[in-house]
Short mmCIF file of C-alpha atoms in Angstrom, two decimals:
data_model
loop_
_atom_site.label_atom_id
_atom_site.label_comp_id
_atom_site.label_asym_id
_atom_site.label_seq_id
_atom_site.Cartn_x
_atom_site.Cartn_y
_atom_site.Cartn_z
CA UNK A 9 1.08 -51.60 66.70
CA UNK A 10 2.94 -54.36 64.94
CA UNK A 11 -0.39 -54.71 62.32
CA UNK A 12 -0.20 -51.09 61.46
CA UNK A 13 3.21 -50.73 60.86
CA UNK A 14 2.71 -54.20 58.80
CA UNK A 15 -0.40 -52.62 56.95
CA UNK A 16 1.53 -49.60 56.14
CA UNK A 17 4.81 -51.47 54.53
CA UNK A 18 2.05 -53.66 52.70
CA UNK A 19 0.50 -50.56 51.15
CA UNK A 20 3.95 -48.67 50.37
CA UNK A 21 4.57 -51.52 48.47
CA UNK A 22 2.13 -51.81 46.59
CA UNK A 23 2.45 -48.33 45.86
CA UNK A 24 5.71 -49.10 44.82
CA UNK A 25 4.54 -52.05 42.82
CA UNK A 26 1.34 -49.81 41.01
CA UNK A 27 4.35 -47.40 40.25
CA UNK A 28 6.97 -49.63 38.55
CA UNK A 29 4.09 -51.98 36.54
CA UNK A 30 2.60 -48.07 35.03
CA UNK A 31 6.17 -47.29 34.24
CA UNK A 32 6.78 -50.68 32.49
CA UNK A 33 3.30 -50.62 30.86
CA UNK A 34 4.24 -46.97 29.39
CA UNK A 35 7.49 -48.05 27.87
CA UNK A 36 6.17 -50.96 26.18
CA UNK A 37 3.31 -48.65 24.67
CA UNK A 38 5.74 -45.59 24.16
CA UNK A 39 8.04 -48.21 22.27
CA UNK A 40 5.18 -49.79 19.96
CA UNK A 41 3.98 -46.56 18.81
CA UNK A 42 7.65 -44.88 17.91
CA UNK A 43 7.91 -48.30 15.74
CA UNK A 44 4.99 -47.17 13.49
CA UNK A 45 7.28 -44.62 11.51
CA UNK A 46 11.29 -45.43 10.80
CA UNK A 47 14.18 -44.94 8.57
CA UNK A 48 16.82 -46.73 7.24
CA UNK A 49 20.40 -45.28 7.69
CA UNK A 50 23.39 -47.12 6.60
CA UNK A 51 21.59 -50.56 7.11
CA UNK A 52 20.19 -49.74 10.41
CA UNK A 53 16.64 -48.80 11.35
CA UNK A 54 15.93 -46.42 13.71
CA UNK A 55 13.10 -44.02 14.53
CA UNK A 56 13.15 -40.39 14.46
CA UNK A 57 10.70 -39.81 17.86
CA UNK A 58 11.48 -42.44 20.61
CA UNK A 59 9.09 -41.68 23.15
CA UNK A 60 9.91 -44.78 25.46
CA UNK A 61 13.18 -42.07 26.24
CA UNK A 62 10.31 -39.31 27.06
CA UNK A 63 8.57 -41.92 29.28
CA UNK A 64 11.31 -43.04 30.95
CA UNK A 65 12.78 -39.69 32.23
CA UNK A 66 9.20 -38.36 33.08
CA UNK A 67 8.58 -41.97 35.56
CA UNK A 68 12.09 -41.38 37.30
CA UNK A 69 11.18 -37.72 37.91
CA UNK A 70 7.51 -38.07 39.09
CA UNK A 71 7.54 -41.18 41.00
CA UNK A 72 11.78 -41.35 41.71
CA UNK A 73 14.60 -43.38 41.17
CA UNK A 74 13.05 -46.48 42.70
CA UNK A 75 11.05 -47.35 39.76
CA UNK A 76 14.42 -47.95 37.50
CA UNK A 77 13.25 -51.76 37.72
CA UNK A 78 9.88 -50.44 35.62
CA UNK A 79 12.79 -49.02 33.06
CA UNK A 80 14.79 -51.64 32.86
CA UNK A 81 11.61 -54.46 32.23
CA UNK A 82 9.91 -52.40 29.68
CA UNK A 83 13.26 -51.83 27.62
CA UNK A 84 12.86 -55.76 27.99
CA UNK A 85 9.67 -56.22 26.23
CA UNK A 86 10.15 -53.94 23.39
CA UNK A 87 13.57 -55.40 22.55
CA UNK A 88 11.65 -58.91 22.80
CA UNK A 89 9.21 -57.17 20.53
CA UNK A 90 11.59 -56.50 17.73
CA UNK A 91 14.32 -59.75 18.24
CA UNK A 92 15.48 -62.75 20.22
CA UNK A 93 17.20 -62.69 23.08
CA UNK A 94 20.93 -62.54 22.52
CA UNK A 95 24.58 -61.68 24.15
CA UNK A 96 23.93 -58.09 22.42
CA UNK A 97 20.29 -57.47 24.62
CA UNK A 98 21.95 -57.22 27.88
CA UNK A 99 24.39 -54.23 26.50
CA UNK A 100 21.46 -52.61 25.31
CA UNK A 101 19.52 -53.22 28.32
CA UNK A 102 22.01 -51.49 30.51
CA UNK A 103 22.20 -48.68 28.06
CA UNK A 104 18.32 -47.78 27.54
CA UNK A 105 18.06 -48.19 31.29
CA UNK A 106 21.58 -45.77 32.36
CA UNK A 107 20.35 -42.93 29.96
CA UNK A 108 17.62 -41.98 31.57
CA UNK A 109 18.66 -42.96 34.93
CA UNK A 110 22.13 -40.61 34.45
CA UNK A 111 19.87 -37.73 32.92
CA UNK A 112 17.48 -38.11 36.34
CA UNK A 113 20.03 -37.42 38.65
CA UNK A 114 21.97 -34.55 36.62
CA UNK A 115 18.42 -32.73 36.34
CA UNK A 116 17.85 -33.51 40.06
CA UNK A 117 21.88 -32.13 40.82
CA UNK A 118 20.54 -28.42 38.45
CA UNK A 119 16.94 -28.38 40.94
CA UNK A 120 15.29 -29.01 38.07
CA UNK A 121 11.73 -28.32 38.94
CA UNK A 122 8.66 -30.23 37.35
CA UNK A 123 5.97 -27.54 36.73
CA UNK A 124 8.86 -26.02 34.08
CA UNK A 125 7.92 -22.73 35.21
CA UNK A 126 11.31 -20.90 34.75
CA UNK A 127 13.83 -21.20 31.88
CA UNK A 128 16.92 -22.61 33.47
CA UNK A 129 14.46 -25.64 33.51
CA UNK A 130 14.00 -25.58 29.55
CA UNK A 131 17.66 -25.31 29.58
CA UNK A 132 18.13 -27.99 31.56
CA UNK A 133 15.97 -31.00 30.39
CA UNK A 134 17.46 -29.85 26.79
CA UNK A 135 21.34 -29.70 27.45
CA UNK A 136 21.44 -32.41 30.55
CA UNK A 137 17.74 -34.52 30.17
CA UNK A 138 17.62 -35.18 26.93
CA UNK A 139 21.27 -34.08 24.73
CA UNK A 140 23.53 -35.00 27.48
CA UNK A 141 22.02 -38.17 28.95
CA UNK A 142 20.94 -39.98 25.70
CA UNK A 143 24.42 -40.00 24.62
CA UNK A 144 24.76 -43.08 26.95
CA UNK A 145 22.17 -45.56 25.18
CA UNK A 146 22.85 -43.89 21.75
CA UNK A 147 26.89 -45.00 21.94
CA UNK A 148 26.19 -48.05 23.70
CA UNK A 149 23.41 -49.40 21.58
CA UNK A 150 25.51 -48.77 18.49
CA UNK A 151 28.73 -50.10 20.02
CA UNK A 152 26.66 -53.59 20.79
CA UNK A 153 25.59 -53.42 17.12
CA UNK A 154 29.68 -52.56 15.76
CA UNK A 155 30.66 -56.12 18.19
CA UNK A 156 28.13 -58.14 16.99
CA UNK A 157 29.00 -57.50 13.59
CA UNK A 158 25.78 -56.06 12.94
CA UNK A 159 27.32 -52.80 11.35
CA UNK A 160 30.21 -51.80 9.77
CA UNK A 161 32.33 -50.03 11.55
CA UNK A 162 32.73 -47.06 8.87
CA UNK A 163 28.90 -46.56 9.65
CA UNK A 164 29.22 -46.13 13.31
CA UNK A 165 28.64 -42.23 13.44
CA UNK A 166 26.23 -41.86 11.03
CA UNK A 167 23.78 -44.56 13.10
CA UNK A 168 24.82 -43.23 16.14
CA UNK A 169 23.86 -39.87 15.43
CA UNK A 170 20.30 -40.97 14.35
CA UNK A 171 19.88 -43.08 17.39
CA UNK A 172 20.57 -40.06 19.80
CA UNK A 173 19.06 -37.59 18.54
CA UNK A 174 15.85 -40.17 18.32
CA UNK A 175 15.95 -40.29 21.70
CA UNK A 176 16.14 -36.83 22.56
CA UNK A 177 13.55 -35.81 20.57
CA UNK A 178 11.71 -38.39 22.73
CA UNK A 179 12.84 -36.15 25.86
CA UNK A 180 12.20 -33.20 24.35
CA UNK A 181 8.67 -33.83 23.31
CA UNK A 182 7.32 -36.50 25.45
CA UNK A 183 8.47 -35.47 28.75
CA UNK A 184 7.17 -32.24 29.06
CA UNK A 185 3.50 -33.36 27.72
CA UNK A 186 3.79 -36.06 30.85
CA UNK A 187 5.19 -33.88 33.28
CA UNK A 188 2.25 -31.22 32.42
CA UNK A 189 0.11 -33.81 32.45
CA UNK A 190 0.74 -34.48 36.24
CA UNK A 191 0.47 -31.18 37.28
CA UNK A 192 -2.90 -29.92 35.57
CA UNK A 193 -5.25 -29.64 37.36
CA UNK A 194 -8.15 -31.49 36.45
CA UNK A 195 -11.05 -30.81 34.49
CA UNK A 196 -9.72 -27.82 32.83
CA UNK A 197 -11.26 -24.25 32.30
CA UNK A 198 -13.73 -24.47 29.46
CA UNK A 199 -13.31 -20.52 28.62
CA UNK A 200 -10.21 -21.21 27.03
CA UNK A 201 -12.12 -24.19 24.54
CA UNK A 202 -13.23 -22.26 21.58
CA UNK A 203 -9.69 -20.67 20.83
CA UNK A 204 -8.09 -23.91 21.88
CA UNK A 205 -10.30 -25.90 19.10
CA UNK A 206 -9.60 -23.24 16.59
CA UNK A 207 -5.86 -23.55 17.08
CA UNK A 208 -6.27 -27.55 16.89
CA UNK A 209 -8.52 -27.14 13.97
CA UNK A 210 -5.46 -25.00 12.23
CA UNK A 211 -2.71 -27.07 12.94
CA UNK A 212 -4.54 -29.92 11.52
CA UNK A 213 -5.02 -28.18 8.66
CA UNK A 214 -1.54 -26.47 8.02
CA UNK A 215 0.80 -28.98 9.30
CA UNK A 216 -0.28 -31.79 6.86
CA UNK A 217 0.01 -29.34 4.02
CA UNK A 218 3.39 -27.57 4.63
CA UNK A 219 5.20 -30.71 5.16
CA UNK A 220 4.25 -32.66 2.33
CA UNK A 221 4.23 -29.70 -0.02
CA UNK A 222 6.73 -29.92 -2.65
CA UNK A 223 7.35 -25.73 -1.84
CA UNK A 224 9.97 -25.14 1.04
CA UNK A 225 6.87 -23.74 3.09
CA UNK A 226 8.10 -25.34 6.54
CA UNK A 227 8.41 -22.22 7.89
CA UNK A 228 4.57 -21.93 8.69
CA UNK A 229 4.98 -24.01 11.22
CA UNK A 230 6.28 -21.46 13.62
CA UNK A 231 3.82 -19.20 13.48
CA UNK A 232 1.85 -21.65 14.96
CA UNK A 233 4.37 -22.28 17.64
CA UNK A 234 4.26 -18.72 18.94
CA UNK A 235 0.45 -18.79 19.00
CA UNK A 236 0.44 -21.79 21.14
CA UNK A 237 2.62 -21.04 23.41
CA UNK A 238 1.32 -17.63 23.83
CA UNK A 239 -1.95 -18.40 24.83
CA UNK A 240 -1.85 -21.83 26.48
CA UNK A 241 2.41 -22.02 27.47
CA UNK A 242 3.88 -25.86 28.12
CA UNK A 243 0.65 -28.12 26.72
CA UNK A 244 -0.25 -25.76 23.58
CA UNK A 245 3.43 -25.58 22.18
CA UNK A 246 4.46 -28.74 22.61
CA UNK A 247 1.22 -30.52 21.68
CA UNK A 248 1.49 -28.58 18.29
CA UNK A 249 5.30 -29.63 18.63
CA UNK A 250 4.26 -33.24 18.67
CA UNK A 251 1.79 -33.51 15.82
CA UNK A 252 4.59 -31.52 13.94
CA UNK A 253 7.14 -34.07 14.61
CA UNK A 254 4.73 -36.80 13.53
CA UNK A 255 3.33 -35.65 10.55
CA UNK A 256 6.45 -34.75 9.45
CA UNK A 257 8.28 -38.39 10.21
CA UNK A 258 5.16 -39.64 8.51
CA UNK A 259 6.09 -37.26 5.22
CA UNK A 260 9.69 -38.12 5.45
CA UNK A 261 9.15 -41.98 5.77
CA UNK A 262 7.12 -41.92 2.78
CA UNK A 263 10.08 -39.19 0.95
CA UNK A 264 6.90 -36.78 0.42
CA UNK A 265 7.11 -32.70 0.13
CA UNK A 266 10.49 -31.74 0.61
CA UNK A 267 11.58 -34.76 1.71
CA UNK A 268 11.29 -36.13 -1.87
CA UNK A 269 14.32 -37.19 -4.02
CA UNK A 270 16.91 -37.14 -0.88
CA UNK A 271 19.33 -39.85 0.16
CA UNK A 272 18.56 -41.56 3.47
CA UNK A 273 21.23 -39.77 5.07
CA UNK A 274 19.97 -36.11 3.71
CA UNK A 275 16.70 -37.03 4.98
CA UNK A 276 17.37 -37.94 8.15
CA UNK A 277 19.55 -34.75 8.95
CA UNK A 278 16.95 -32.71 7.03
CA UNK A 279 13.87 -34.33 9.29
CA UNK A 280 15.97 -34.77 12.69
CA UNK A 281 16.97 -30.73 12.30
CA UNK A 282 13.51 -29.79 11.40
CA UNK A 283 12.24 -31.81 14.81
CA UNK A 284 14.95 -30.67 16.77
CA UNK A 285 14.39 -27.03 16.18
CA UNK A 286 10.53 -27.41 16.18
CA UNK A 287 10.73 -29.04 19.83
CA UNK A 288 13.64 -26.78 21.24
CA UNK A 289 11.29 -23.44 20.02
CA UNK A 290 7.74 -24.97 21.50
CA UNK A 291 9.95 -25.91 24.51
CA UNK A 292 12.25 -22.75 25.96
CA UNK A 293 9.67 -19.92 24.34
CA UNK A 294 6.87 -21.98 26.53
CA UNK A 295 9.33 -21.81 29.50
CA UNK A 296 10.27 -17.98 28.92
CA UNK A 297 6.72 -17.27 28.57
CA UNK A 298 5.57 -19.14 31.77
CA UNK A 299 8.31 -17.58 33.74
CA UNK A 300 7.82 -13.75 32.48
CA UNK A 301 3.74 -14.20 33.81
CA UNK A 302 4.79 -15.63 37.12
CA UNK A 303 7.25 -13.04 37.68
CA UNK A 304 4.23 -10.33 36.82
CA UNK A 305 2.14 -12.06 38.98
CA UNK A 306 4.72 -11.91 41.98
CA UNK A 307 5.18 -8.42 41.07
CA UNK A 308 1.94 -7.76 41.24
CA UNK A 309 1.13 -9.53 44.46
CA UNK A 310 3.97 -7.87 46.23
CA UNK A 311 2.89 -4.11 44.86
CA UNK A 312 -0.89 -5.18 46.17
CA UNK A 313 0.99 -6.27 49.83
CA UNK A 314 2.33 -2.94 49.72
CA UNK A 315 -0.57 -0.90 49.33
CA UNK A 316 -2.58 -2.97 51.70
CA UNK A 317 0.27 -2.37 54.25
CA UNK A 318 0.73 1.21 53.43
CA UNK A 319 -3.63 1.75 54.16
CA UNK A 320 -3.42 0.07 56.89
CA UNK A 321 0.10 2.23 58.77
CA UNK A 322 -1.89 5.30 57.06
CA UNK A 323 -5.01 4.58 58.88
CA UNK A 324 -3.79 3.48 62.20
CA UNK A 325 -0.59 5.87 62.79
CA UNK A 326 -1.53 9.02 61.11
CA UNK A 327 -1.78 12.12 63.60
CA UNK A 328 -5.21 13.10 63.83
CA UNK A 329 -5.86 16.52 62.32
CA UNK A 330 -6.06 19.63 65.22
CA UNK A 331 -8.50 22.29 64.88
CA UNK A 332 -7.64 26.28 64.44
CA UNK A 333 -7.84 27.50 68.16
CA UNK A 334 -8.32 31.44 68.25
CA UNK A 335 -5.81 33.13 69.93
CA UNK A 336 -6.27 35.86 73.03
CA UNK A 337 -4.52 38.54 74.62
CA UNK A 338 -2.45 38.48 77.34
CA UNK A 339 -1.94 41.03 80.18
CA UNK A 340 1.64 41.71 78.58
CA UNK A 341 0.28 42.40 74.61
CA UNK A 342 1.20 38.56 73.21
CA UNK A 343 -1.11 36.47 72.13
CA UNK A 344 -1.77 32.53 73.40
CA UNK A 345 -3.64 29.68 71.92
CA UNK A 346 -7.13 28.46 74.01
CA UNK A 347 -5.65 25.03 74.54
CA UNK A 348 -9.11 24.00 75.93
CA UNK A 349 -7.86 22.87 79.18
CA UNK A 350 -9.83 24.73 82.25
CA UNK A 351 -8.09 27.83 82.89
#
């Protein structure tokens, strides 16, 4: 008995272990690729789309709070990545590690559900996931930066707004796409491929031109949006949401289309408004979309229930249908019905 129970802690940890290391491992990749594209605000670099945020959140809520170690050791390696170790790291260790930690357990206090099948979900990985909780790494990273004497304090707001809305666009977009990504099931329907490569085919085509067009044509982008999320909900609208996002940081970081002859600053608010809206659409109209369907389905289901319940009290509890007797005379002029019954 002893070696089973042994045999079983063995494997829950390394479970656990598998777990944490794929968390870690995701950071550190997340946190490479948001480094490709960034901008420059007030002497500060930051990046528009920090997915390690995305990452994060998604780990705690698929595999719980006990992989916070994974968090905290791939913040680790991507601030190793970018510096040296210093007083400073350990503030913003604590900080990239609380956010997402903090946003976990208010989307856990709402119920938040996983699939995002309703809209108070939407609503809640926007307002407490991703706007609420990033507000902890955005003012705590900054406020390291303001005591090391790394930044002026004049510049504190302007930084600190880029850094938090960085990260929630990394909530916003990434978590979703891994969440969805848990819950497919796998291998997909291929009746759905043709329209699916079309729409791809589209977005590649339109996205690229509308954001580094000189013409305010950004616009066009929505109709896309709706399409997507329309005929494949969560994975279409924010997939398009997320090659939005990039090609537009891409255009911004190079000041092309409409992002050409701005200051810094009027980029950034120009680009982190044009992402926010883009992933806040893809995100709640894919949520009121998924939730309207299931409630027709459960609708539909209960009014099928019904009729199957109705055939089945009509068949088995209706009185069955008496033939006409003929009525005969009696001795005193009325009349009688033949009941049948030997007289």
């Amino acid at each position: 008995m002893a070696g089973v129970v042994g045999n079983e802690n063995l494997r829950r940890n390394g479970v656990f272990a598998l777990q944490t290391l794929t968390v870690t491992g995701c950071y550190y990749v997340a946190g490479r690729l948001g480094l490709l594209w960034n901008l420059a605000v007030e002497g500060a670099v930051f990046t528009p789309i920090w997915p390690p945020t995305g990452v994060a959140v998604a780990g705690l809520l698929i595999f719980g709070l006990r992989v916070w170690p994974g968090i905290a050791l791939g913040v680790l390696l991507v601030i190793v990545h970018l510096t040296s170790l210093k007083p400073e790291v350990l503030g913003n260790l604590a900080g990239n590690t609380a956010a997402p930690v903090c946003a976990y357990l208010m989307l856990r206090a709402v119920g938040f559900r996983t699939d995002l099948s309703r809209l108070r979900d939407g609503l809640a990985l926007v307002f407490l996931g991703a706007l609420t909780g990033m507000l902890i790494s955005a003012t705590v990273g900054v406020g390291m930066l303001v005591l090391a004497d790394r930044l002026h304090t004049h510049s504190f707001w302007g930084v600190w707004l880029a850094w938090w809305v960085g990260d929630a666009m990394g909530v916003l977009i990434v978590t979703p796409l891994l969440l969805w990504l848990y819950e497919a099931r796998w291998p997909p329907r291929l009746s759905r491929w043709p329209e699916a490569t079309a729409l791809v085919v589209v977005t590649c085509g339109v996205v690229p031109l509308v954001t580094h067009s000189s013409l305010s044509v950004l616009f066009l982008i929505y109709p896309l949006l709706i399409w997507a999320a329309l005929r494949f909900q969560l994975i279409g609208s924010m997939l398009c949401a997320l090659v939005t996002s990039v090609i537009a940081t891409a255009a911004a970081t190079e000041e092309a289309g409409p992002f050409e002859g701005l200051t810094r600053i009027e980029v950034m608010i120009k680009l982190q408004a044009f992402n926010g809206t883009i992933a806040l659409t893809a995100l709640l109209l894919s949520a009121v979309i998924t939730e309207q369907r299931n409630t027709r389905r459960s609708v539909e289901r209960a009014c099928q229930e019904l009729v199957e319940v109705l055939e089945h009290l009509t068949a088995g509890d209706a009185p069955r249908a008496r033939p006409n007797r003929p009525k005969q005379e009696t001795g005193d002029g009325s009349r009688q019905e033949r009941t049948g019954r030997g007289e």
